[in-house]
Short mmCIF file of C-alpha atoms in Angstrom, two decimals:
data_model
loop_
_atom_site.label_atom_id
_atom_site.label_comp_id
_atom_site.label_asym_id
_atom_site.label_seq_id
_atom_site.Cartn_x
_atom_site.Cartn_y
_atom_site.Cartn_z
CA MET A 1 -24.72 3.45 -16.84
CA ALA A 2 -21.89 4.54 -14.64
CA ARG A 3 -21.52 2.27 -11.54
CA THR A 4 -20.98 3.49 -7.98
CA ILE A 5 -18.88 0.98 -5.90
CA ALA A 6 -18.48 1.25 -2.13
CA TYR A 7 -15.21 -0.50 -1.32
CA LEU A 8 -15.12 -1.82 2.29
CA ARG A 9 -12.02 -3.23 3.65
CA VAL A 10 -11.84 -4.22 7.39
CA SER A 11 -9.21 -5.97 9.22
CA THR A 12 -9.69 -8.89 11.63
CA ILE A 13 -9.69 -6.33 14.54
CA ASP A 14 -12.04 -3.90 13.17
CA GLN A 15 -15.69 -4.99 12.88
CA ASN A 16 -17.44 -1.71 12.56
CA LEU A 17 -18.68 -2.55 9.04
CA GLU A 18 -22.28 -1.50 9.39
CA LYS A 19 -21.29 2.15 10.32
CA ASN A 20 -19.14 2.40 7.49
CA LYS A 21 -21.95 1.34 5.49
CA ALA A 22 -24.48 3.87 6.80
CA ASP A 23 -21.85 6.65 6.45
CA ILE A 24 -21.26 5.83 2.76
CA LEU A 25 -24.64 5.36 1.88
CA HIS A 26 -25.26 9.07 3.43
CA LEU A 27 -22.42 10.10 1.28
CA ALA A 28 -23.97 8.62 -1.94
CA ASN A 29 -27.30 10.35 -1.16
CA ASP A 30 -25.59 13.74 -0.88
CA LYS A 31 -23.71 13.33 -4.07
CA ASN A 32 -26.94 12.00 -5.67
CA LEU A 33 -24.98 8.90 -6.96
CA GLY A 34 -27.94 6.63 -7.03
CA LYS A 35 -27.65 2.77 -6.51
CA VAL A 36 -24.60 1.76 -4.51
CA GLU A 37 -22.87 -1.77 -4.96
CA PHE A 38 -20.90 -2.89 -2.06
CA VAL A 39 -17.69 -4.62 -2.36
CA GLU A 40 -16.67 -6.09 1.08
CA GLU A 41 -13.75 -8.00 2.31
CA LYS A 42 -12.18 -8.77 5.62
CA ILE A 43 -8.41 -9.09 5.19
CA SER A 44 -5.16 -7.72 6.57
CA GLY A 45 -3.87 -4.69 5.18
CA LYS A 46 -0.55 -6.45 4.89
CA VAL A 47 -1.90 -8.21 1.60
CA SER A 48 -0.74 -6.35 -1.41
CA TRP A 49 -3.87 -4.31 -3.27
CA LYS A 50 -3.27 -6.32 -6.45
CA GLN A 51 -4.11 -9.55 -4.36
CA ARG A 52 -7.21 -8.08 -2.91
CA LYS A 53 -10.47 -7.19 -4.49
CA ILE A 54 -9.63 -3.80 -5.25
CA GLY A 55 -7.29 -4.83 -7.66
CA PRO A 56 -9.84 -6.51 -10.26
CA LEU A 57 -12.33 -3.86 -9.28
CA LEU A 58 -9.88 -1.20 -10.50
CA ASP A 59 -9.41 -3.34 -13.77
CA GLU A 60 -13.02 -3.54 -14.60
CA LEU A 61 -14.25 0.24 -13.54
CA LYS A 62 -14.56 2.61 -16.42
CA LYS A 63 -14.67 6.28 -16.94
CA ASP A 64 -17.35 8.06 -15.02
CA ASP A 65 -17.69 5.25 -12.36
CA THR A 66 -17.25 6.16 -8.69
CA ILE A 67 -15.66 4.48 -5.85
CA LEU A 68 -16.76 5.36 -2.38
CA LEU A 69 -14.51 4.93 0.59
CA SER A 70 -14.86 5.40 4.37
CA GLU A 71 -11.30 6.86 4.17
CA PHE A 72 -8.20 6.63 1.97
CA SER A 73 -6.39 4.25 4.24
CA ARG A 74 -8.77 1.72 3.23
CA LEU A 75 -7.17 1.39 -0.23
CA GLY A 76 -3.77 0.14 0.63
CA ARG A 77 -1.13 -1.09 3.11
CA SER A 78 1.04 2.05 2.61
CA MET A 79 1.08 5.55 1.40
CA LEU A 80 2.68 4.39 -1.87
CA GLU A 81 0.17 1.66 -2.54
CA CYS A 82 -2.78 4.30 -1.81
CA MET A 83 -1.03 7.01 -4.08
CA GLU A 84 -0.63 4.27 -6.83
CA ILE A 85 -4.33 2.98 -6.84
CA ILE A 86 -5.60 6.74 -6.59
CA SER A 87 -3.23 7.60 -9.69
CA ILE A 88 -4.51 4.66 -11.70
CA ALA A 89 -8.09 5.52 -10.96
CA VAL A 90 -7.89 9.27 -11.88
CA GLU A 91 -6.08 8.50 -15.00
CA LYS A 92 -8.98 6.02 -16.07
CA GLY A 93 -11.45 8.93 -15.33
CA ILE A 94 -12.74 6.87 -11.99
CA LYS A 95 -14.11 9.32 -9.55
CA ILE A 96 -13.21 8.70 -5.76
CA TYR A 97 -14.91 10.18 -2.67
CA THR A 98 -14.18 9.56 1.01
CA VAL A 99 -16.38 9.99 4.02
CA LYS A 100 -13.40 10.94 6.24
CA GLY A 101 -12.03 14.25 5.19
CA GLY A 102 -14.65 14.79 2.52
CA TRP A 103 -12.17 14.16 -0.09
CA GLN A 104 -13.22 14.06 -3.81
CA LEU A 105 -11.18 13.13 -6.98
CA ASP A 106 -13.42 13.91 -10.09
CA ASN A 107 -13.33 16.03 -13.14
CA THR A 108 -12.47 19.38 -11.23
CA ILE A 109 -9.17 21.31 -11.75
CA GLN A 110 -8.44 20.86 -8.24
CA SER A 111 -8.95 17.11 -8.31
CA LYS A 112 -6.52 16.91 -11.50
CA VAL A 113 -3.85 18.86 -9.67
CA MET A 114 -4.12 16.61 -6.63
CA ALA A 115 -3.88 13.40 -8.69
CA MET A 116 -0.84 14.75 -10.38
CA VAL A 117 0.59 15.32 -6.94
CA PHE A 118 -0.08 11.78 -5.72
CA SER A 119 1.34 10.33 -8.90
CA MET A 120 4.49 12.37 -8.55
CA ALA A 121 4.78 11.44 -4.93
CA ALA A 122 4.43 7.90 -5.74
CA GLU A 123 6.97 7.74 -8.41
CA ILE A 124 9.44 9.82 -6.03
CA GLU A 125 8.87 7.21 -3.46
CA ARG A 126 9.73 4.13 -5.84
CA ASP A 127 12.70 6.11 -6.94
CA LEU A 128 14.00 6.65 -3.51
CA ILE A 129 13.52 3.10 -2.30
CA SER A 130 15.30 1.91 -5.66
CA LYS A 131 18.18 4.39 -4.92
CA ARG A 132 18.61 3.45 -1.02
CA THR A 133 18.77 -0.27 -2.02
CA LYS A 134 21.14 0.16 -5.01
CA GLU A 135 23.63 2.27 -2.71
CA ALA A 136 23.26 -0.21 0.19
CA LEU A 137 24.06 -3.20 -2.07
CA GLN A 138 26.96 -1.35 -3.64
CA SER A 139 28.23 -0.44 -0.11
CA ILE A 140 28.01 -4.11 0.71
CA LYS A 141 30.13 -5.24 -2.47
CA LEU A 142 32.88 -2.70 -1.82
CA SER A 143 33.19 -3.88 1.84
CA GLY A 144 33.75 -7.43 0.44
CA GLY A 145 30.47 -8.64 1.45
CA GLN A 146 28.68 -11.41 -0.45
CA LEU A 147 25.15 -11.10 -2.04
CA GLY A 148 22.95 -13.72 -3.32
CA ARG A 149 20.94 -16.54 -1.93
CA PRO A 150 22.14 -18.71 0.88
CA LYS A 151 23.70 -21.98 -0.04
CA GLY A 152 22.93 -25.17 2.05
CA PRO A 153 20.67 -25.66 5.09
CA GLY A 154 20.63 -23.21 7.82
CA LYS A 155 18.43 -21.76 10.68
CA SER A 156 16.99 -19.03 8.52
CA LYS A 157 17.37 -18.08 5.12
CA LEU A 158 17.71 -14.57 6.15
CA ASP A 159 20.98 -15.42 7.99
CA ALA A 160 22.89 -15.07 4.83
CA PHE A 161 21.71 -11.69 4.05
CA ARG A 162 22.52 -10.03 7.54
CA MET A 163 24.89 -7.46 6.25
CA GLU A 164 22.74 -6.44 3.36
CA ILE A 165 19.62 -6.32 5.57
CA GLU A 166 21.36 -4.01 8.10
CA ALA A 167 22.60 -1.88 5.30
CA LEU A 168 19.00 -1.70 4.07
CA LEU A 169 17.97 -0.63 7.32
CA ASN A 170 20.54 1.87 7.78
CA ASN A 171 19.54 3.45 4.59
CA GLY A 172 15.93 3.99 5.41
CA SER A 173 14.37 0.83 3.93
CA SER A 174 11.26 -0.03 5.85
CA GLN A 175 10.68 -3.62 7.41
CA LYS A 176 7.74 -4.36 5.03
CA PHE A 177 10.01 -3.35 2.07
CA ILE A 178 12.70 -5.72 3.27
CA ALA A 179 10.41 -8.59 3.98
CA ASN A 180 8.87 -8.46 0.55
CA ARG A 181 12.47 -8.51 -1.06
CA TYR A 182 13.46 -11.67 0.80
CA ARG A 183 9.89 -13.09 0.33
CA VAL A 184 9.18 -13.62 3.91
CA THR A 185 6.23 -12.28 5.88
CA GLU A 186 6.87 -9.23 8.14
CA PRO A 187 6.18 -10.93 11.45
CA THR A 188 8.80 -13.60 10.35
CA PHE A 189 11.14 -10.85 9.44
CA CYS A 190 10.53 -9.09 12.82
CA ASN A 191 11.02 -12.35 14.81
CA TRP A 192 14.48 -12.85 12.89
CA MET A 193 15.35 -9.01 13.82
CA LYS A 194 14.53 -9.65 17.42
CA LYS A 195 16.40 -13.17 17.71
CA ASN A 196 19.59 -11.61 16.14
CA LYS A 197 19.33 -8.66 18.13
CA ILE A 198 19.03 -6.23 15.18
CA ARG A 199 17.27 -2.82 15.91
CA LYS A 200 16.07 -0.56 13.23
CA PRO A 201 17.80 2.73 13.31
CA ILE A 202 15.97 5.60 14.86
CA SER A 203 15.40 8.36 12.35
CA HIS A 204 15.91 12.03 13.65
#
């Protein structure tokens, strides 16, 4: 029998879980989806989706199962993560319905077209990030900069990567992307930028 799972993720500052439950149950009733299983977690959106409950859930669900959401943004910490999850779900034949916006990804032609667009957008975003990073690193090498891990003790392991980080910022890489690249938390990276008076370029 097909399963219907309501995935509820709330951050530490969002406590409105009961309203989300009521809205999702109303949606399930409208779609005649039967019994709803709730999967809840209170965790920051900064944690990768593969390390949250949505990761194992996506692995175990099968074709014709359904995921209910209050809104698409509950899936991931970025547009790229949301698109990756949606692409995987649609590829496996898992249906997705949201309360906000009334979105639905199922077996309709419109849904398949929408899923294809999500998949293409995710791939393009990954390629752009990779391209910007490679170009930034190549620029550093040509200017005589040194890449690699810092050697010896220092105030911050990010100090040795300053030229590289500034090049990445100038090429449009996000603070989250850079923090993940150097294996530090985003708050740590932001504090390091502030301490070193590094400002992210304003996009026009």
